[in-house]
Coordinates of C-alpha atoms in Angstrom, one line a residue:
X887 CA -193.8 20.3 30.5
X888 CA -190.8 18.2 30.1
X889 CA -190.5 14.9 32.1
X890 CA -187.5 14.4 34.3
X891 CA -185.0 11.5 32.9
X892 CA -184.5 8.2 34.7
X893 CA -181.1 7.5 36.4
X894 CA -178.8 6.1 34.4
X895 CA -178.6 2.6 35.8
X896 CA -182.3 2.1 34.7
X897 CA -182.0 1.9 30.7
X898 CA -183.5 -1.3 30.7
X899 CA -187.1 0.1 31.6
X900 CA -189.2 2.4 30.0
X901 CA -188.6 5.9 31.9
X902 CA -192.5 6.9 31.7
X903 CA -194.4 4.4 32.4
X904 CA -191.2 1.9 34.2
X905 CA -192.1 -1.5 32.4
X906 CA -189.6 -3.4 31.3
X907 CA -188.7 -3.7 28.0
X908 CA -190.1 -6.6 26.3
X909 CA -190.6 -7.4 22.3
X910 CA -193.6 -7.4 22.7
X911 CA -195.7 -4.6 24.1
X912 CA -192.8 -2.8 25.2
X913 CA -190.5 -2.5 22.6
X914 CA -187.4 -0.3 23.0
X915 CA -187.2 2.9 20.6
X916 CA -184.2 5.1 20.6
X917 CA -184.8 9.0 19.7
X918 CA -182.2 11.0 18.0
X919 CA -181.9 12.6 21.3
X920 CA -180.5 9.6 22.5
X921 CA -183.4 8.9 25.3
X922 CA -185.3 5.1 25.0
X923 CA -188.9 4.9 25.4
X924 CA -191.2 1.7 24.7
X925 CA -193.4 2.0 21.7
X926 CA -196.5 2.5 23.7
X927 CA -195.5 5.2 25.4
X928 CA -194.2 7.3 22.3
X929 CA -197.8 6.2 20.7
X930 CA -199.5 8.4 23.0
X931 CA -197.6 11.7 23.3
X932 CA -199.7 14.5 21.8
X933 CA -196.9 16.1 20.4
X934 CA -193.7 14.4 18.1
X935 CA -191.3 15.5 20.7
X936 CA -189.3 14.4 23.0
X937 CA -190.9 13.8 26.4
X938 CA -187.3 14.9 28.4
X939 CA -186.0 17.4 26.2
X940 CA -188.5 18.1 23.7
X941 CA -186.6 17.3 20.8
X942 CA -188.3 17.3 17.7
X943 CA -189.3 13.9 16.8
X944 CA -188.5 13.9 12.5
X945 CA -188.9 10.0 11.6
X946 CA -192.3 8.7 11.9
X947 CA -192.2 5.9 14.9
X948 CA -193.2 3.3 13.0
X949 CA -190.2 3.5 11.1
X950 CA -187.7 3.9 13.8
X951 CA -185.8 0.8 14.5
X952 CA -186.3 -1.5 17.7
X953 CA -182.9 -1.3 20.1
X954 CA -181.8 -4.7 19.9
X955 CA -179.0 -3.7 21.9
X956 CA -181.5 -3.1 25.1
X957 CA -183.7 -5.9 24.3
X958 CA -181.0 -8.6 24.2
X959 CA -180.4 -7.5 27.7
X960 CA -184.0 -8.4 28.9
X961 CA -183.9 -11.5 28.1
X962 CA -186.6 -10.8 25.3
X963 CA -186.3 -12.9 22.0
X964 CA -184.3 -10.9 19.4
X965 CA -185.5 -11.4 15.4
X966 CA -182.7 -12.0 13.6
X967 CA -183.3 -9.2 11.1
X968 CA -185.6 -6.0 10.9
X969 CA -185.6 -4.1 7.9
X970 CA -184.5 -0.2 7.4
X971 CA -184.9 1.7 4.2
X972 CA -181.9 4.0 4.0
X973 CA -180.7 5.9 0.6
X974 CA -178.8 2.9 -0.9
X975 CA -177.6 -0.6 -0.2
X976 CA -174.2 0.7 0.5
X977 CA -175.2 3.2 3.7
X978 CA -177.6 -0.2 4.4
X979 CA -174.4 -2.4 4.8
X980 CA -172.9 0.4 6.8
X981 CA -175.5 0.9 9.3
X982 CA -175.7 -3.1 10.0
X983 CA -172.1 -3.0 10.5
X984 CA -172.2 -0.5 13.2
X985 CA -175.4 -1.4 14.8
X986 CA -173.9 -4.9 15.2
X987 CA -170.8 -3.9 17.1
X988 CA -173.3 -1.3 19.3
X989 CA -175.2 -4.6 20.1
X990 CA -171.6 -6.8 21.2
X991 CA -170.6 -4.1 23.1
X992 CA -174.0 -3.9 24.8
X993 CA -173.2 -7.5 26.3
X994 CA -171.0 -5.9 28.9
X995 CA -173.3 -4.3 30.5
X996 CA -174.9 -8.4 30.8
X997 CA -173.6 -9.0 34.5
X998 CA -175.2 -5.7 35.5
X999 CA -179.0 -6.9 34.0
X1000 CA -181.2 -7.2 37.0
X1001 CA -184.8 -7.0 37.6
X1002 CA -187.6 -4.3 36.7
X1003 CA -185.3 -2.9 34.0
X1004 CA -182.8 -1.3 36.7
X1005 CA -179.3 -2.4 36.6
X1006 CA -178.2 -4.5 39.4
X1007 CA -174.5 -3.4 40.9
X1008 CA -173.4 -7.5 40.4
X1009 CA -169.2 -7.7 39.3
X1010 CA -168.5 -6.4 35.6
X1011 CA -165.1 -6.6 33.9
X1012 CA -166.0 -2.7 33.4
X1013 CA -166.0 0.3 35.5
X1014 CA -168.6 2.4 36.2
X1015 CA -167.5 5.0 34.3
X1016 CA -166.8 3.0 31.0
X1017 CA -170.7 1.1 31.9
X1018 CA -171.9 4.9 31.8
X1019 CA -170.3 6.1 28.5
X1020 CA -171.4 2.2 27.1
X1021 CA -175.2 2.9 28.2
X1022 CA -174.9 6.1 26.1
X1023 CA -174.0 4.4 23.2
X1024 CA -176.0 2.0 23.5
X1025 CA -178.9 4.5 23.8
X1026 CA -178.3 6.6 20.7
X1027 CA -180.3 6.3 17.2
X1028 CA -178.4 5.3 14.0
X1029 CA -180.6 6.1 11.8
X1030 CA -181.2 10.0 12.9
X1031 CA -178.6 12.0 11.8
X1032 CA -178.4 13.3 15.4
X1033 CA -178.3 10.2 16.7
X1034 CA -175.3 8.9 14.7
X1035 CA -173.4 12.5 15.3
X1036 CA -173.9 11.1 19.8
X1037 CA -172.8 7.9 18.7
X1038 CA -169.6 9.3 17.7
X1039 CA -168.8 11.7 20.5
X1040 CA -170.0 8.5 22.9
X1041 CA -167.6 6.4 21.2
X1042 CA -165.0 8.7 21.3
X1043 CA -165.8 9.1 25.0
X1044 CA -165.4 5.4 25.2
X1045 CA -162.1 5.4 23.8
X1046 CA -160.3 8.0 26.1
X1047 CA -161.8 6.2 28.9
X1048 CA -160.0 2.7 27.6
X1049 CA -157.0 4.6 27.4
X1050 CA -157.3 6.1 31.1
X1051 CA -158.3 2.5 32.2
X1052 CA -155.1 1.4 30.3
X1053 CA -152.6 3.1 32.1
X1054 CA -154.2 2.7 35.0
X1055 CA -153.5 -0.7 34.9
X1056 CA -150.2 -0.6 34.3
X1057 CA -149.8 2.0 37.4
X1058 CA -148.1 0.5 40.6
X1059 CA -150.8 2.1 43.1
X1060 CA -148.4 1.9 45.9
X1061 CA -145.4 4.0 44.2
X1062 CA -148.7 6.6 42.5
X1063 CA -148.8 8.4 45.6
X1064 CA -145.5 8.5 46.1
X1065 CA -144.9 10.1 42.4
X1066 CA -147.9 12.5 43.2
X1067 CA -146.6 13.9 46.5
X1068 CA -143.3 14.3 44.7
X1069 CA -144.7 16.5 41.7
X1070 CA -146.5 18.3 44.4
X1071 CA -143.3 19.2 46.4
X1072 CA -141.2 19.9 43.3
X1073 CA -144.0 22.8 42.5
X1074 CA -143.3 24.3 45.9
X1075 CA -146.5 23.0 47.4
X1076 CA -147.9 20.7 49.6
X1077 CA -150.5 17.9 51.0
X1078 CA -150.2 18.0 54.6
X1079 CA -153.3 14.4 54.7
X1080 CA -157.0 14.8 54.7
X1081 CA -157.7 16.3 57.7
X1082 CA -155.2 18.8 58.3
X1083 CA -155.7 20.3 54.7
X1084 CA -158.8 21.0 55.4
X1085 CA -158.2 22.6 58.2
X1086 CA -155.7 24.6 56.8
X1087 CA -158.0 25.4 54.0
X1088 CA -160.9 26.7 56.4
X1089 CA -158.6 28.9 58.2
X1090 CA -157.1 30.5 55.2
X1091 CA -161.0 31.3 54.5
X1092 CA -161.9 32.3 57.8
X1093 CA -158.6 35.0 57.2
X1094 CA -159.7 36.3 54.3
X1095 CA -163.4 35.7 53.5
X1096 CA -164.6 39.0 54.5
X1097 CA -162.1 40.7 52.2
X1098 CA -159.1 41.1 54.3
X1099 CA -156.0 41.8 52.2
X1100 CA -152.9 40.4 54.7
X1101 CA -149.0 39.5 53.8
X1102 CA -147.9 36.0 52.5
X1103 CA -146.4 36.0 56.3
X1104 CA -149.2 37.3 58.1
X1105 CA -152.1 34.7 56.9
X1106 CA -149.4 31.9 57.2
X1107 CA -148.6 32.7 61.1
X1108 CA -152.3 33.1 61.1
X1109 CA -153.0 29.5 60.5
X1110 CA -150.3 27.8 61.8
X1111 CA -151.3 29.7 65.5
X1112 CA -154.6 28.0 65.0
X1113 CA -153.8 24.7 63.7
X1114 CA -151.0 24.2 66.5
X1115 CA -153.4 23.1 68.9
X1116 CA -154.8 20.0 67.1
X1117 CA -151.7 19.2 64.8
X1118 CA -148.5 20.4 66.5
X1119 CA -146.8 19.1 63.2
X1120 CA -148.1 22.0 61.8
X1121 CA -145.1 24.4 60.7
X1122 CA -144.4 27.9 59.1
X1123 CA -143.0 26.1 56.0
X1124 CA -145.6 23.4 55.7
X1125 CA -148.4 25.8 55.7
X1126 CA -146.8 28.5 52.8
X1127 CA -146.3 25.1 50.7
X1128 CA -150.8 25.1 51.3
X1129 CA -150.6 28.9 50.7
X1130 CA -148.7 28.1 47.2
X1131 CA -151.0 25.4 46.1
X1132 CA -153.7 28.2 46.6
X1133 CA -151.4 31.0 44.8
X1134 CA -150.7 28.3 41.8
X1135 CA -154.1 28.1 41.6
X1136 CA -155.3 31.6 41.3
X1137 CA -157.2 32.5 44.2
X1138 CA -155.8 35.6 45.4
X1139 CA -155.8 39.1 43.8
X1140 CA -152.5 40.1 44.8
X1141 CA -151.5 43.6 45.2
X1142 CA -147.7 44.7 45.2
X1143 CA -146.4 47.4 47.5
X1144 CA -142.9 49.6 46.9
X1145 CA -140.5 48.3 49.6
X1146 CA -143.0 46.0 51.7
X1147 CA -144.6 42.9 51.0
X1148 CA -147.3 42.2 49.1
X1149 CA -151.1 41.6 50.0
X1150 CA -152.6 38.8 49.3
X1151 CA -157.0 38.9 48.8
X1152 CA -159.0 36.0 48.2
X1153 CA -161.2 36.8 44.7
X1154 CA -165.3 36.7 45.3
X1155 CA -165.4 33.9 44.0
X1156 CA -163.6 31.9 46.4
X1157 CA -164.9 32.8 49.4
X1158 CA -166.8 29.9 50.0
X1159 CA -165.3 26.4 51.3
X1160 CA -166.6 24.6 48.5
X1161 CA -165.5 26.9 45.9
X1162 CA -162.3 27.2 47.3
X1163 CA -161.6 23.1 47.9
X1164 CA -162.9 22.6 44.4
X1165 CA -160.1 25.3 43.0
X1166 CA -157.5 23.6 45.2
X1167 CA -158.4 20.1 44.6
X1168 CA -158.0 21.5 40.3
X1169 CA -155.3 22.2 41.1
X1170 CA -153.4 19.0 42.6
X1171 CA -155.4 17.3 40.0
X1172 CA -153.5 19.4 37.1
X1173 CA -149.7 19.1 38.7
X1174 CA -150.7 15.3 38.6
X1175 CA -151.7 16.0 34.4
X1176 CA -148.6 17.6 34.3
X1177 CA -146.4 14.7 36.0
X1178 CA -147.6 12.1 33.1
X1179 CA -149.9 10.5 36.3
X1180 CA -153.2 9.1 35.6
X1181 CA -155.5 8.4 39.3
X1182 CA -159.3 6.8 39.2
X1183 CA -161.5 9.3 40.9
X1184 CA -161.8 6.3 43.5
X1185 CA -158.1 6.7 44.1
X1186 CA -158.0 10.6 44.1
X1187 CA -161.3 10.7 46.6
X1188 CA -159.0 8.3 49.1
X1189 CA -155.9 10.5 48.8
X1190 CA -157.6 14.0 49.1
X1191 CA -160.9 13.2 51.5
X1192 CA -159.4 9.8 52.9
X1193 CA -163.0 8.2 52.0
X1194 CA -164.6 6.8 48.7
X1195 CA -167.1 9.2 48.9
X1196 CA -166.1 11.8 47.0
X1197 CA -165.7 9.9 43.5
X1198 CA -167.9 12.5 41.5
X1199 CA -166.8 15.3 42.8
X1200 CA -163.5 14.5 41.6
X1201 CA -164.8 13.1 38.3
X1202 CA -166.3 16.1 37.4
X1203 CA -162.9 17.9 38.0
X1204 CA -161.1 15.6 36.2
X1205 CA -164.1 15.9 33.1
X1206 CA -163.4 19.6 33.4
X1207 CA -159.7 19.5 32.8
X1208 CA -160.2 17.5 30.1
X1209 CA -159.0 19.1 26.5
X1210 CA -159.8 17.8 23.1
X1211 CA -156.0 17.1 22.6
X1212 CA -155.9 15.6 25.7
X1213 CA -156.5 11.7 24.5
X1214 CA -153.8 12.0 21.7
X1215 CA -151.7 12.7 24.5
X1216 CA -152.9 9.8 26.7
X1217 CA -152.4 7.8 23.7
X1218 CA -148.9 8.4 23.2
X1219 CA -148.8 8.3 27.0
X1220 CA -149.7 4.6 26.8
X1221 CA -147.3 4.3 23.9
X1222 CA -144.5 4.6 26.2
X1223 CA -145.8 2.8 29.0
X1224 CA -146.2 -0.5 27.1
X1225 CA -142.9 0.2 25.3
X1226 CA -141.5 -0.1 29.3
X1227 CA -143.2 -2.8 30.0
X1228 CA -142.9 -5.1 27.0
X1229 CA -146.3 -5.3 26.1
X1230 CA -147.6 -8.9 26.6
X1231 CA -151.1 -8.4 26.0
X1232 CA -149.9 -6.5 22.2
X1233 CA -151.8 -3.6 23.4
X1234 CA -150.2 -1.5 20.7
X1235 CA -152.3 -3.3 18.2
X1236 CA -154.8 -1.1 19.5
X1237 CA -152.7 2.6 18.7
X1238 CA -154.6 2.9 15.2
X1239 CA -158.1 2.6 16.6
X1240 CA -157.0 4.8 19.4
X1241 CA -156.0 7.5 17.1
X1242 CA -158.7 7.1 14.8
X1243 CA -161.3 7.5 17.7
X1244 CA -159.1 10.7 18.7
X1245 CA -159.6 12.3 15.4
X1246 CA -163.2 12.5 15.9
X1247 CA -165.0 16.0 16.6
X1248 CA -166.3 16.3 20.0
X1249 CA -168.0 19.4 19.5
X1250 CA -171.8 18.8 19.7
X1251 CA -172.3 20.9 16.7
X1252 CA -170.1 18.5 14.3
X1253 CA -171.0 17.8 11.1
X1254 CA -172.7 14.4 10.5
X1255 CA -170.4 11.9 10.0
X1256 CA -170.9 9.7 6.9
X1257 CA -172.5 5.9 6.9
X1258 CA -168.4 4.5 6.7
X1259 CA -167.3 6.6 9.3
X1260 CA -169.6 5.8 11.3
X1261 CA -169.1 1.7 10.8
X1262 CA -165.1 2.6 10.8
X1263 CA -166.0 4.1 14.7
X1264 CA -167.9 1.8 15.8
X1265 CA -165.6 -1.1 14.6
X1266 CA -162.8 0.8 16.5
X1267 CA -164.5 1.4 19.7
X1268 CA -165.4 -2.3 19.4
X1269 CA -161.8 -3.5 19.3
X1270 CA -160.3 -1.0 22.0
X1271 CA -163.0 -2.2 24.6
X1272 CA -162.9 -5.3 23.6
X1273 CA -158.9 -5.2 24.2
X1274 CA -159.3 -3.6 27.3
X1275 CA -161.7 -6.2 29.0
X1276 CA -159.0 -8.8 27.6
X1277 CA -156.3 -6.9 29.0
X1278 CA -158.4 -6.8 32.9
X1279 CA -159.5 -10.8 32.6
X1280 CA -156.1 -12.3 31.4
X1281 CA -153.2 -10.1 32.2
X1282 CA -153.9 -7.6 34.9
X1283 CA -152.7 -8.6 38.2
X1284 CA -155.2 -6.3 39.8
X1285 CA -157.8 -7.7 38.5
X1286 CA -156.7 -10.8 40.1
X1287 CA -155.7 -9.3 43.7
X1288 CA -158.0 -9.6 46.8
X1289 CA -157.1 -6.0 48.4
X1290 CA -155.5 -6.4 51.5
X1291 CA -155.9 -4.6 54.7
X1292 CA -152.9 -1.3 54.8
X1293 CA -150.5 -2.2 57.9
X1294 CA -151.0 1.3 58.8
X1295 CA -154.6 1.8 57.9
X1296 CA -157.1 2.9 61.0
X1297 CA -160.1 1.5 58.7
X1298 CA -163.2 0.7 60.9
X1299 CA -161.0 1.4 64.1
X1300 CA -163.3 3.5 65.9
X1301 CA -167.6 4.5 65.6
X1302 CA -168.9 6.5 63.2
X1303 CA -170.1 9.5 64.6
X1304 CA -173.2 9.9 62.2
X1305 CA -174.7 6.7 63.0
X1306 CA -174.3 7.7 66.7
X1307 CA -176.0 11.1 66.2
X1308 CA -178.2 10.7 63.3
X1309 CA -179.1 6.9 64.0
X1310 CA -177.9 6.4 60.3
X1311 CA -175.0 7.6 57.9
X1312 CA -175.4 8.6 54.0
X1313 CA -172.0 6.7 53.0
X1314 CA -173.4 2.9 53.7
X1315 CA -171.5 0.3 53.3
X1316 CA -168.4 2.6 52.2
X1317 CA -167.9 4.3 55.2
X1318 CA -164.3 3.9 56.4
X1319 CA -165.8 4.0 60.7
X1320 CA -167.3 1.0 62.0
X1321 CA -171.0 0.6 61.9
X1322 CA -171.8 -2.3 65.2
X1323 CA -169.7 -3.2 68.2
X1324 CA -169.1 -6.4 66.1
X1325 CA -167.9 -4.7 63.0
X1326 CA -165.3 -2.8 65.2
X1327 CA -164.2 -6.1 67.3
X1328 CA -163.2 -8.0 64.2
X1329 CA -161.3 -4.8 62.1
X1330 CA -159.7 -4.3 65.8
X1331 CA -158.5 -8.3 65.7
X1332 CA -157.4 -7.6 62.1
X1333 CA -155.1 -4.5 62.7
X1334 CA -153.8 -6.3 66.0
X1335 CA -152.2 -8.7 64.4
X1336 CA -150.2 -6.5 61.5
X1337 CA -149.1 -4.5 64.4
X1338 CA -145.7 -3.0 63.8
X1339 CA -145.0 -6.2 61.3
X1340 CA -142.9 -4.1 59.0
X1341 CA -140.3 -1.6 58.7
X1342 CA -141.5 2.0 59.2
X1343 CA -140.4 4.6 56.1
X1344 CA -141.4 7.3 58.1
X1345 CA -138.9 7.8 60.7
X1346 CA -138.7 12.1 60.0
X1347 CA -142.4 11.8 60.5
X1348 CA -142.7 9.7 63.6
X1349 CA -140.2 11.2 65.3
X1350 CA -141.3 14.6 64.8
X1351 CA -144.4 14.1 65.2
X1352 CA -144.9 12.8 68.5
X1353 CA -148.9 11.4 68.0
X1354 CA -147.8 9.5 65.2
X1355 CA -145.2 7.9 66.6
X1356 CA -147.6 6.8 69.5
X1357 CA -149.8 5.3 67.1
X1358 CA -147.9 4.1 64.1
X1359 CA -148.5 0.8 63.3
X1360 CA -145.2 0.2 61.9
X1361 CA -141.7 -0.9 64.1
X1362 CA -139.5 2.2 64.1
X1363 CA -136.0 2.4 62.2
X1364 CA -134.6 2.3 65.6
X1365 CA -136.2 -0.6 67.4
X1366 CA -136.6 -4.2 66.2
X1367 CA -139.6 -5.7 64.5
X1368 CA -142.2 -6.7 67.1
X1369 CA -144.5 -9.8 67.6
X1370 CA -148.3 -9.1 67.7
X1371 CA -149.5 -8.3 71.5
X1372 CA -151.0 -12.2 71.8
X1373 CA -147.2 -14.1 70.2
X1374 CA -145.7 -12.2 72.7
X1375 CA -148.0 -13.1 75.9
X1376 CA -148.0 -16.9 74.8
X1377 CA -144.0 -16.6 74.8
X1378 CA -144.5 -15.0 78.2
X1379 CA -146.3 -17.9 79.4
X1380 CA -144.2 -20.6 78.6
X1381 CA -141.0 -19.1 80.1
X1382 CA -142.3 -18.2 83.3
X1383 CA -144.6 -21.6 83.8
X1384 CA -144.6 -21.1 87.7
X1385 CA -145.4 -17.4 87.5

């Protein structure tokens, strides 16, 4: 019966019996597979298989090289050589080549070492997703010929992630949603904020989940009758921009009638909140594809859930959307962006081991790549990580930037309602309420004192919206900055001394 594989962050210890890796005793051996188990361990099994998968083992263990890589994470002494008989001296040279750049890159994933072979969560210049893609380089077996067909896909994986991470970088968070909501609108459709989407969304289901067919003008009065109540923003045109987003998307079977309009029926398999948000949330996620924008799944969790806890969900979106010509087109993508911004770092140094890392087949069954195209992909992958972690550490002004609380942000402004019921809440330390009477105190001193410190760029909004405009924490167009609630008592004091 196959044994269930460790989490990810634990690829410094042995998944079986969860020792550390050591050069001793416990010495790290990559299978073709790409899982890592310590010598001892793959001494025992009864059959030459993989314990997770059971792949077939087809190399004798005894020949299959120790993963320096790992092992120089440990701590552990490193030899300086170990030999491997391959064909020739030429595929020899090769595979030292590429194992060598596998073991620099593996010194990224340094700051995260911690104890008992799991990976502690200490500052990296990396980000998560480029430490994950790493570990699974890191983990796969030259020598095999499987193992060197994962190493490519997982360098290849690598490279498309630089290349995301890239333009990222040179993205101006502030003006990205901005641009998104605009390519949004220009499609006919529309975000209406976190919690009003989803109501919107859960009354469009509660419409049609039983099968109902109803008019475009029907299910939109439907809604906006029900969503009155708790947002009396909510409008007849707002809510057919939701009802687009959904048609754009495909989840009605739509039926056309002669001189009347047409019904619109939510398909099977969409009659399920989850199924439904995860079809809508595609779909905002492919107008932004569309629009040239590139958003971190932390960025598009805050913009669609208003929380940080929704980063895989929308990673696993994003994955899906993915296209094999999708990272020539991010390449070219960053072609352009460093051509508007002058290129300081001379990224574009970068563009032939971009395209080169493109080329590559990411179709599991791929033919085996031979021992020099296998050094020429790891070389690349080498240099295009190694540029990006350049990039972050001397050029990037975000990675430089201390984030700074939003003027109009209600972060840790009120309790959070699962510690109050459930005595504890699943999102930790990233929950966006406030966990202690203290917590809430000081995040309540913080947004006192930006209070209504700049110019408000929402004037339509706050006026129409009457709630908003009670609690924005920006001045209104109309009315003159204001001094924070304590500037103005202290002026207050001094001019009527005798009061």
């Amino acid at each position: 019966m196959p044994v269930q594989a460790a989490q990810w962050t634990e690829f410094l210890s042995c998944p079986i019996c969860y020792n550390e890796f050591d050069e001793n005793v416990h010495k790290p051996i990559s299978l073709g597979c790409s899982h890592t188990v310590c010598k001892t361990c793959l001494n025992k099994l009864h059959r030459k298989a993989c314990p997770f998968d059971q792949t077939a083992i087809n190399t004798d263990i005894d020949v299959l090289p120790v993963n320096f890589a790992l092992l120089q994470l440990v701590g552990a002494q490193v030899p300086d050589h170990q030999s491997i008989k391959l064909s020739n001296l030429g595929e020899n040279k090769h595979y030292e080549v590429a194992k060598k750049c596998v073991e620099d890159l593996a010194l990224y994933l340094k700051p995260l070492s911690g104890g008992k072979g799991v990976a502690s969560l200490n500052q990296s210049a990396l980000s998560r997703p480029m430490q994950r893609k790493l570990v699974t380089l890191v983990n796969c077996q030259l020598v095999e010929e499987e193992g060197r067909v994962r190493a490519m896909r997982a360098a290849r994986s690598l490279g498309e992630r630089t290349v995301t991470e890239l333009i990222l970088q040179h993205q101006n968070p502030q003006q990205l949603s901005a641009n998104l909501w605009a390519a949004v609108r220009a499609r006919g459709c529309q975000f209406l904020g976190p919690a009003m989407q989803e109501e919107a969304l859960k009354l469009v289901l509660l419409a049609l989940e039983d099968g109902s067919a109803l008019s475009r003008k029907v299910l939109v009065l439907f809604v906006v009758q029900r969503l009155e109540p708790r947002f009396p923003q909510a409008s007849k045109t707002s809510i057919g921009h939701v009802v687009q987003l959904l048609y754009r998307a495909s989840c009605f079977k739509v039926t056309k009638r002669d001189e009347d309009s047409s019904l619109m029926q939510l398909k099977e398999e969409f009659r399920s909140y989850e199924a439904l948000r995860r079809e809508h949330d595609a779909q905002i996620v492919h107008i932004a594809m569309e629009a040239g924008l590139r958003i971190s799944p932390e960025q598009w969790s805050s913009l669609l859930y208003g929380d940080l806890a929704h980063k895989s969900h929308m990673q696993s979106i994003i994955d899906k959307l993915q296209s094999p010509e999708s990272f020539a087109k991010s390449v070219q993508e960053l072609t352009i962006v460093l051509q508007r911004t002058g290129d300081p770092a001379n990224l574009n140094r970068l563009r032939p081991h971009l395209e080169l890392l493109a080329n590559i087949d990411p179709n599991p069954d791929a033919v085996s790549p031979t021992w020099e195209q296998l050094e020429n992909a790891m070389v690349a992958v080498k240099t295009v990580v190694h540029g990006l972690v350049d990039f972050i550490q001397n050029y990037s002004r975000k990675g430089h930037e201390t984030p700074q609380p939003q003027p109009n942000s209600k972060y840790k402004t009120s309790m959070c309602r699962d510690l109050r019921q459930q005595g504890g809440c699943p999102r930790g330390t990233n929950c966006t309420f406030a966990h202690s009477q203290e917590e809430l105190e000081n995040m309540g001193a913080i947004h006192n004192e930006l209070y209504k410190q700049q110019q408000c760029d929402r004037e339509k909004i706050c006026v129409s919206a009457v709630k908003r405009a009670e609690t924005c924490f920006s001045s209104q167009v109309f009315s003159p900055l204001e001094e924070p609630r304590e500037r103005i008592q202290e002026q207050e004091d001094i001019l009527s001394p005798g009061v």
